[in-house]
CSV table of C-alpha atoms in Angstrom, one decimal:
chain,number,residue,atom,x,y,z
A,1,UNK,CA,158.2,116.4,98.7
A,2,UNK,CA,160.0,119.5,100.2
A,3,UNK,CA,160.8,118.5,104.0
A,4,UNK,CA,163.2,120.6,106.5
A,5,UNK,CA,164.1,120.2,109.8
A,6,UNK,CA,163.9,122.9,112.7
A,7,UNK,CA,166.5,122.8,115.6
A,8,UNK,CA,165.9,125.1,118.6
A,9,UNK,CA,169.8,125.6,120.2
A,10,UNK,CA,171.1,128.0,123.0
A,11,UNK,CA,174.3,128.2,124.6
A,12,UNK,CA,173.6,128.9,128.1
A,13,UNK,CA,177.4,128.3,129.1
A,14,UNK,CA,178.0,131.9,127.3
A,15,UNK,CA,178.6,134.6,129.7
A,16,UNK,CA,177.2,137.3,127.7
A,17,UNK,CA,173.9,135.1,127.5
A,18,UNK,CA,173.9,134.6,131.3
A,19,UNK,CA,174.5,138.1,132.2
A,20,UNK,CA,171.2,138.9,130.1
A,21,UNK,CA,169.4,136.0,131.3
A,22,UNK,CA,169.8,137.0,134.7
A,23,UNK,CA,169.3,141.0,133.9
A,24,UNK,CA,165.7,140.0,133.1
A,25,UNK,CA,164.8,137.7,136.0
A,26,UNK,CA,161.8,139.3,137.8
A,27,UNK,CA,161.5,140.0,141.8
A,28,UNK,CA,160.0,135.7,141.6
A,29,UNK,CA,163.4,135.0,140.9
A,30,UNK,CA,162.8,132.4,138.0
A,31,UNK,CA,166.3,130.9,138.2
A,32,UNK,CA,165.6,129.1,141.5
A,33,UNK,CA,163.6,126.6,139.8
A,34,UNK,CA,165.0,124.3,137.2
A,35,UNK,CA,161.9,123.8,135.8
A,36,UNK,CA,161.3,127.7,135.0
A,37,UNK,CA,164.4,129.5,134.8
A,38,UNK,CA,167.4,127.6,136.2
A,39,UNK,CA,170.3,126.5,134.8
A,40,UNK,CA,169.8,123.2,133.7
A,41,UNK,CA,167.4,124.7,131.0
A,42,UNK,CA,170.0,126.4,129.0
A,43,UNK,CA,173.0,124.6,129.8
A,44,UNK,CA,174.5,122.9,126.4
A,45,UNK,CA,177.3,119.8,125.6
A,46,UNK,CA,177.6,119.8,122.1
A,47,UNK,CA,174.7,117.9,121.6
A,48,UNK,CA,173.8,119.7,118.5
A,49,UNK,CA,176.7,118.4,116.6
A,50,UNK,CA,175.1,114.7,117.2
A,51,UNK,CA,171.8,115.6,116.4
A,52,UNK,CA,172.7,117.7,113.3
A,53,UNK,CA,174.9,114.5,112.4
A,54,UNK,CA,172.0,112.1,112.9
A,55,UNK,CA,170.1,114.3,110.5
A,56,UNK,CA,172.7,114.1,107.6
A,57,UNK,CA,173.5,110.6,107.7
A,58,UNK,CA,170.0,108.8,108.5
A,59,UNK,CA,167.8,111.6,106.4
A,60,UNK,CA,169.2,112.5,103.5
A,61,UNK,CA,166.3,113.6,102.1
A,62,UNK,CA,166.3,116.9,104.2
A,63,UNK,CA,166.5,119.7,102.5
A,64,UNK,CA,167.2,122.4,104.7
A,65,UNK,CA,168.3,122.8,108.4
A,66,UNK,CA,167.0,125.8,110.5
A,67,UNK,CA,168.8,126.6,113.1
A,68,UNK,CA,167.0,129.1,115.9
A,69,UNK,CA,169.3,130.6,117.8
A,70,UNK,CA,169.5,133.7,120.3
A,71,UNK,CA,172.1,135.5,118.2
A,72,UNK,CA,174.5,133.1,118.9
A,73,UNK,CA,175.9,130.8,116.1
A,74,UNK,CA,176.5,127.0,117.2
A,75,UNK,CA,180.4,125.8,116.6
A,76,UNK,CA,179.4,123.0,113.9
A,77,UNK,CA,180.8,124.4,110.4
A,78,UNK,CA,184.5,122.6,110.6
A,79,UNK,CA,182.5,119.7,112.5
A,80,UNK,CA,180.1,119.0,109.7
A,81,UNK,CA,183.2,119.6,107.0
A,82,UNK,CA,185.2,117.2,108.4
A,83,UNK,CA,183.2,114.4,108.8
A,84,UNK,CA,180.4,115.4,105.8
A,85,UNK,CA,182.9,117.4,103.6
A,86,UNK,CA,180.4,119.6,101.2
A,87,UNK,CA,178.0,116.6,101.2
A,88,UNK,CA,175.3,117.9,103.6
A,89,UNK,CA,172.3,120.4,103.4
A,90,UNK,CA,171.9,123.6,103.6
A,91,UNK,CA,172.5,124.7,107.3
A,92,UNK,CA,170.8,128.5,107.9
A,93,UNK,CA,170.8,130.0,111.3
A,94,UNK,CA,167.8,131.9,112.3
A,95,UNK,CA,167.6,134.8,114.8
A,96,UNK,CA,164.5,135.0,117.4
A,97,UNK,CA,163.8,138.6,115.7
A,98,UNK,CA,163.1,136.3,112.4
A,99,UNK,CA,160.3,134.6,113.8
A,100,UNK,CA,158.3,137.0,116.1
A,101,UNK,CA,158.3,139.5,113.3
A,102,UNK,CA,155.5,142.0,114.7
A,103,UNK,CA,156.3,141.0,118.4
A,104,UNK,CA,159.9,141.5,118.7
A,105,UNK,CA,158.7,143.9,121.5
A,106,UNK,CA,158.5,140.7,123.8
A,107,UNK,CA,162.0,139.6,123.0
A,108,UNK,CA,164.2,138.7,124.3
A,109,UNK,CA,163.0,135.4,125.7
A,110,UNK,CA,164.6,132.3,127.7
A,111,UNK,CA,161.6,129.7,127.1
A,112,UNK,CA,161.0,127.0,124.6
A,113,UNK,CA,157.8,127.0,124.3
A,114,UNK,CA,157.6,131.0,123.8
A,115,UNK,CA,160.1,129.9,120.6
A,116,UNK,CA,158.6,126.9,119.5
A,117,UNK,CA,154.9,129.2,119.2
A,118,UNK,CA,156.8,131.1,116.4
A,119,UNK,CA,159.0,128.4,114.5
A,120,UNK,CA,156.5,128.4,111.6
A,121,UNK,CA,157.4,131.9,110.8
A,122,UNK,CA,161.1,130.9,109.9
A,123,UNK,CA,161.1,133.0,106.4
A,124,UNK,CA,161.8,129.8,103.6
A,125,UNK,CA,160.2,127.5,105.7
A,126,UNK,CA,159.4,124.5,103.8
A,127,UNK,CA,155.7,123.4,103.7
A,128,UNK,CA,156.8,120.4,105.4
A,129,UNK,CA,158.8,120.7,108.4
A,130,UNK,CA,160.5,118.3,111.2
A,131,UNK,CA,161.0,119.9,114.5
A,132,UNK,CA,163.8,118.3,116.9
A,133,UNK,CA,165.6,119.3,120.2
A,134,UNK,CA,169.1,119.8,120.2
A,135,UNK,CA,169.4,116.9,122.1
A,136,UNK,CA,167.4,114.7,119.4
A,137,UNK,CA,169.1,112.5,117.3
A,138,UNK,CA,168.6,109.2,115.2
A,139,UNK,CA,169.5,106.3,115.1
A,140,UNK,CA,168.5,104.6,111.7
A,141,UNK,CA,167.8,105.2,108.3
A,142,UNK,CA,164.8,107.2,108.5
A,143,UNK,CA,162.4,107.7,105.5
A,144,UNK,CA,160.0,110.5,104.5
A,145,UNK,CA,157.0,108.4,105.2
A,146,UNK,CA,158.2,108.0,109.2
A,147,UNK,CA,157.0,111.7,109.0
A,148,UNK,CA,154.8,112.2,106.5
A,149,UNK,CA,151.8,109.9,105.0
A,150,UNK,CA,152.1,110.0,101.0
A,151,UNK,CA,148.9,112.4,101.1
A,152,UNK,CA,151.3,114.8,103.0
A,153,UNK,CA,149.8,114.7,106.5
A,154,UNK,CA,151.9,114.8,109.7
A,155,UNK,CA,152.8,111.6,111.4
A,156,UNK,CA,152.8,112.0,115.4
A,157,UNK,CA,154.4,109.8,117.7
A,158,UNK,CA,152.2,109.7,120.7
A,159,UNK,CA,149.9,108.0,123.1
A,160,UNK,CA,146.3,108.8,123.5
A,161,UNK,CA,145.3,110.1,127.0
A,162,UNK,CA,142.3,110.8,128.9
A,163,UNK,CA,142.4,114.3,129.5
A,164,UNK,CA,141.1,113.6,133.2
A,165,UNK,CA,143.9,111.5,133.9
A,166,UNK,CA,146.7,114.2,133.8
A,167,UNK,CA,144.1,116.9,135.9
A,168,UNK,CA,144.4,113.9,138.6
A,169,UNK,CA,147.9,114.2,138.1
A,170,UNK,CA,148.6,117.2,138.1
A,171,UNK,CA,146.3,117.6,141.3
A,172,UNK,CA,148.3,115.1,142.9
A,173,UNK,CA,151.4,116.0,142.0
A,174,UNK,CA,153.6,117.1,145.3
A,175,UNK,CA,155.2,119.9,146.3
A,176,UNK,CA,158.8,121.0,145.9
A,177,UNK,CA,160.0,123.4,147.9
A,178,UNK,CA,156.3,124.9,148.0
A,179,UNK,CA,156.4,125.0,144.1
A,180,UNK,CA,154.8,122.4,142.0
A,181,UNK,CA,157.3,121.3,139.7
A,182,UNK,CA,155.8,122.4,135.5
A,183,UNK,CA,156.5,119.3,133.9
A,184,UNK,CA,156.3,118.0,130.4
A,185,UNK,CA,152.5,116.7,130.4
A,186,UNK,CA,151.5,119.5,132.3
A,187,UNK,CA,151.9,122.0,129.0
A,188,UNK,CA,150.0,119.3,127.1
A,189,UNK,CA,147.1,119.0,129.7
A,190,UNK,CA,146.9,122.8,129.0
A,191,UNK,CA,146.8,122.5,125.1
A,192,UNK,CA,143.8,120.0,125.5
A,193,UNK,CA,142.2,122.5,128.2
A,194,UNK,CA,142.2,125.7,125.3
A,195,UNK,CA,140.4,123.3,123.1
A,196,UNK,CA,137.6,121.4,125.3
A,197,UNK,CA,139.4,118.4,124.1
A,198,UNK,CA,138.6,114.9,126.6
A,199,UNK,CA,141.7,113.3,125.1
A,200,UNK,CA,145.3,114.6,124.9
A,201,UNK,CA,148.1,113.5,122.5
A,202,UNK,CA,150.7,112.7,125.3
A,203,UNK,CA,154.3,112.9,122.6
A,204,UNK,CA,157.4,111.7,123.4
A,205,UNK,CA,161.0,113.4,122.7
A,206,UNK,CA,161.2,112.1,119.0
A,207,UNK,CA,161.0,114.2,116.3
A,208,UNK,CA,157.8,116.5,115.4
A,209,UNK,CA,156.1,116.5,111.8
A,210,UNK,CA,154.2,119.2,111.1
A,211,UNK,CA,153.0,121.9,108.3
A,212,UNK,CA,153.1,125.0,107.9
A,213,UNK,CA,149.9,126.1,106.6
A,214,UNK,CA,148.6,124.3,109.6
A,215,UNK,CA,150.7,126.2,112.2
A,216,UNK,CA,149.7,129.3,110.6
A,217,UNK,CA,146.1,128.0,111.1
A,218,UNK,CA,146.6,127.4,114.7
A,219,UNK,CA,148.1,130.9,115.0
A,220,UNK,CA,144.9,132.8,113.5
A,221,UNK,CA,142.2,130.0,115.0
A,222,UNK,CA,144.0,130.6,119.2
A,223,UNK,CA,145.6,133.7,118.6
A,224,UNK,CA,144.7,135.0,121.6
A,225,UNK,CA,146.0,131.8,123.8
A,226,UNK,CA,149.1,131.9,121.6
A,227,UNK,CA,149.8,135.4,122.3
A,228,UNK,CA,149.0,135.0,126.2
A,229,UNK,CA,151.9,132.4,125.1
A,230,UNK,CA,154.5,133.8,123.5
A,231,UNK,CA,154.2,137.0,126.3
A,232,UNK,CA,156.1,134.8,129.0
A,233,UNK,CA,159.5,135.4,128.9
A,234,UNK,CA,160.4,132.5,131.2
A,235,UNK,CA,158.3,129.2,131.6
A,236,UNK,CA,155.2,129.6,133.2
A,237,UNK,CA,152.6,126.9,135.0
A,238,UNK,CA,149.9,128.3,132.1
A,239,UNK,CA,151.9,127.7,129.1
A,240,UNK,CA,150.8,125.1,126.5
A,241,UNK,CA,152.6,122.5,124.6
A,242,UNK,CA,152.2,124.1,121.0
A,243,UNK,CA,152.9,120.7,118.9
A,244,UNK,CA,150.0,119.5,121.3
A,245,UNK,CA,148.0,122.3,120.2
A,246,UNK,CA,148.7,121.4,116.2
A,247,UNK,CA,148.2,117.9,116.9
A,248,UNK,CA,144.9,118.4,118.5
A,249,UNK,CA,143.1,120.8,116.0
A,250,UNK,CA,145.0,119.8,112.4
A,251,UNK,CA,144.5,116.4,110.5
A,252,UNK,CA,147.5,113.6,111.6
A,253,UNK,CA,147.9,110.2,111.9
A,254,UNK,CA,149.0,108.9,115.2
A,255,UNK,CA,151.7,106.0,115.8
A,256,UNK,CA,153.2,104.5,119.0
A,257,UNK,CA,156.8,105.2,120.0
A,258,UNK,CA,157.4,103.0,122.4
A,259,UNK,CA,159.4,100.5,120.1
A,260,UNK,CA,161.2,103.0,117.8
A,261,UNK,CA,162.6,105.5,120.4
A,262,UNK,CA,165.2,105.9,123.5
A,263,UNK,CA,165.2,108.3,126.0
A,264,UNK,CA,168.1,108.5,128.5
A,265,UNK,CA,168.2,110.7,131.2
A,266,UNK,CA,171.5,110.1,133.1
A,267,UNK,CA,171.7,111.6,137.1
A,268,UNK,CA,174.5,111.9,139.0
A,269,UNK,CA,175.2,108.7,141.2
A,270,UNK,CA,173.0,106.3,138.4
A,271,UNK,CA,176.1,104.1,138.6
A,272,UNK,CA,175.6,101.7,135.3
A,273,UNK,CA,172.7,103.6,134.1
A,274,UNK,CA,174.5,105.1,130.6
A,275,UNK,CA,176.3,100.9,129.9
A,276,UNK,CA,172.8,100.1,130.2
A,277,UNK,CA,171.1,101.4,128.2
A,278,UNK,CA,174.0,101.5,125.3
A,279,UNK,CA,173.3,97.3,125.6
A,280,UNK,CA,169.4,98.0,125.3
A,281,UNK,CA,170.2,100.2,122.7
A,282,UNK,CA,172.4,97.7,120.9
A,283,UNK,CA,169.7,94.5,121.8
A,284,UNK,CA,167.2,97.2,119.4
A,285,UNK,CA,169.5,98.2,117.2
A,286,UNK,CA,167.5,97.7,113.8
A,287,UNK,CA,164.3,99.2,115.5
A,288,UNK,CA,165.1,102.4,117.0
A,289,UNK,CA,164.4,105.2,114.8
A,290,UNK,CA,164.4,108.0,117.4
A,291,UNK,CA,167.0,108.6,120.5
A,292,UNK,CA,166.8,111.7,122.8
A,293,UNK,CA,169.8,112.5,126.0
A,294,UNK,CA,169.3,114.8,128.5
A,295,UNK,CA,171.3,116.4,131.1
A,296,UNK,CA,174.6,115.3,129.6
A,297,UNK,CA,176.0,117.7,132.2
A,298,UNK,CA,175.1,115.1,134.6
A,299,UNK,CA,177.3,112.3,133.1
A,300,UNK,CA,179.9,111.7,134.9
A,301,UNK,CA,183.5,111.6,132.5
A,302,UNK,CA,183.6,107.8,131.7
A,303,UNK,CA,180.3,107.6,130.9
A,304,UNK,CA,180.1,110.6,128.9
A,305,UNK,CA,183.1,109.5,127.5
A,306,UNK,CA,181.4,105.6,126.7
A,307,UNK,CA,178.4,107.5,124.9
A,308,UNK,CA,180.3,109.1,122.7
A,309,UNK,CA,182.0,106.6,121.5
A,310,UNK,CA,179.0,104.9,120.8
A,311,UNK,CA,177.3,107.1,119.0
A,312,UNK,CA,180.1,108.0,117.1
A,313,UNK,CA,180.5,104.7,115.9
A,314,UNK,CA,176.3,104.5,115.6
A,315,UNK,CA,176.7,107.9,113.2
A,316,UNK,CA,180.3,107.2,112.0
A,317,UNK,CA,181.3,110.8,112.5
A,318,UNK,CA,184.5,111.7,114.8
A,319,UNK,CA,183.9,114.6,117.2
């Protein structure tokens, strides 16, 4: 079977991106919060080198990788030549105007989940697709059936909540600032809302398996939510999760992540926090499947220094 992988990217060190950025921030002032607009959202370390890496050497069977990009074009060509030579897939780069087609009015945009509504429209797409984070990457051989049943139906990595359980959250959630911080679960909660659902798929950051045919079904079946979607041009507290959505409305089998991924979120002054989990890491080593880093901004230069080497070695690449 046909599979691709999809790889949302944005540079949001580039100058000519922050000037427009900030030329469309409304009298709110979206930038003040890091969890609509702020900097940390768009703020990028190379991390797409790794993940485009991971893809390579632990999926060969990839066909294609789609990059989506804001007209900007990621600095991995002499990256992938040196380390891959002419033995990798095809790598195409794919502008936001490719995917929202008939609603390029409401570009440009600075929110994933805007993008991530219109990824199935990628022109070539493959039937079978693979979404990841730039800051995704693996960490073993993976095989086609850690996506994909051999009937061809989406494998999701996710945990099975009561859909009362995140309202109480959410309810309880407290304050920042006077602004209730829009978290992760919060744009799932809101997927199960649209549908009536008393469960919600709570995913992990690992990998998403989808199809196409069934994104496009979940574009014509809520196109009216998806469109209230796709119309915000920075993150808003109404926005839905739209893998949640897919998950919760198209056939797929559900697995647990917890033994076959690693999330690290390094913070400044978590002294030991990045050796750490490198030695959990290397305790699971023949397990983990799926690893996901965020905020490598806030690394300081020894430890950013100590995870490269690791995962260089992990991916035996040179950066």
């Amino acid at each position: 079977m046909d599979i691709d992988a999809v790889i949302t990217w944005v540079d949001g060190n580039d100058p000519k991106f922050r000037k427009r950025r900030n030329s469309y921030l409304s009298a709110a002032r979206e930038d003040k919060f890091q969890d609509i607009g702020g900097d940390q959202r768009f703020v990028q370390s190379d991390e797409i080198k790794l993940c485009v890496a991971s893809i390579i050497r632990f999926a060969p069977f990839i066909k294609r990788i789609f990059i989506i990009t804001d007209g900007q074009i990621p600095d991995i060509s002499d990256f992938l030549t040196k380390n891959f030579g002419e033995d990798y897939p095809e790598v195409n780069f794919v502008d936001h105007h490719d995917i929202f087609v008939k609603n390029s009015s409401l570009l440009p945009v600075f929110n994933s989940l805007s993008i991530e509504s219109m990824m199935s429209n990628i022109p070539g797409l493959s039937q079978r697709f693979v979404y990841f984070n730039d800051d995704f990457f693996l960490l073993n051989p993976i095989k086609s059936t850690d996506w994909f049943t051999p009937m061809g139906i989406p494998i999701v990595y996710a945990s099975i909540w009561p859909t009362w359980v995140l309202r109480v959250l959410r309810y309880l959630k407290p304050r920042k600032h006077g602004h209730k911080v829009f978290g992760f679960k919060d744009s799932m909660l809101n997927a199960a809302l649209i549908t009536g659902s008393q469960t919600v798929p709570v995913i992990t950051h690992t990998p998403h398996a989808m199809l196409k045919s069934g994104c496009q079904a979940m574009l014509r079946r809520y196109s009216g939510s998806v469109m209230k979607n796709v119309a915000h041009r920075f993150r808003h507290p109404s926005q839905f999760n739209p893998q949640v959505l897919y998950y919760l409305t198209q056939p797929v089998e559900f697995r647990n992540s917890k033994s076959v991924r690693v999330f690290l979120k390094p913070q400044k002054g978590r002294h030991g926090y990045i050796k750490r989990k490198l030695k959990e890491m290397d305790r699971k080593s023949d397990k983990l499947k799926f690893g996901c880093i965020n905020s490598v901004e806030q690394m300081s230069f020894q430890d950013k220094k100590l995870f490269e080497n690791w995962i260089c070695r992990r991916l035996n690449i040179k950066l």
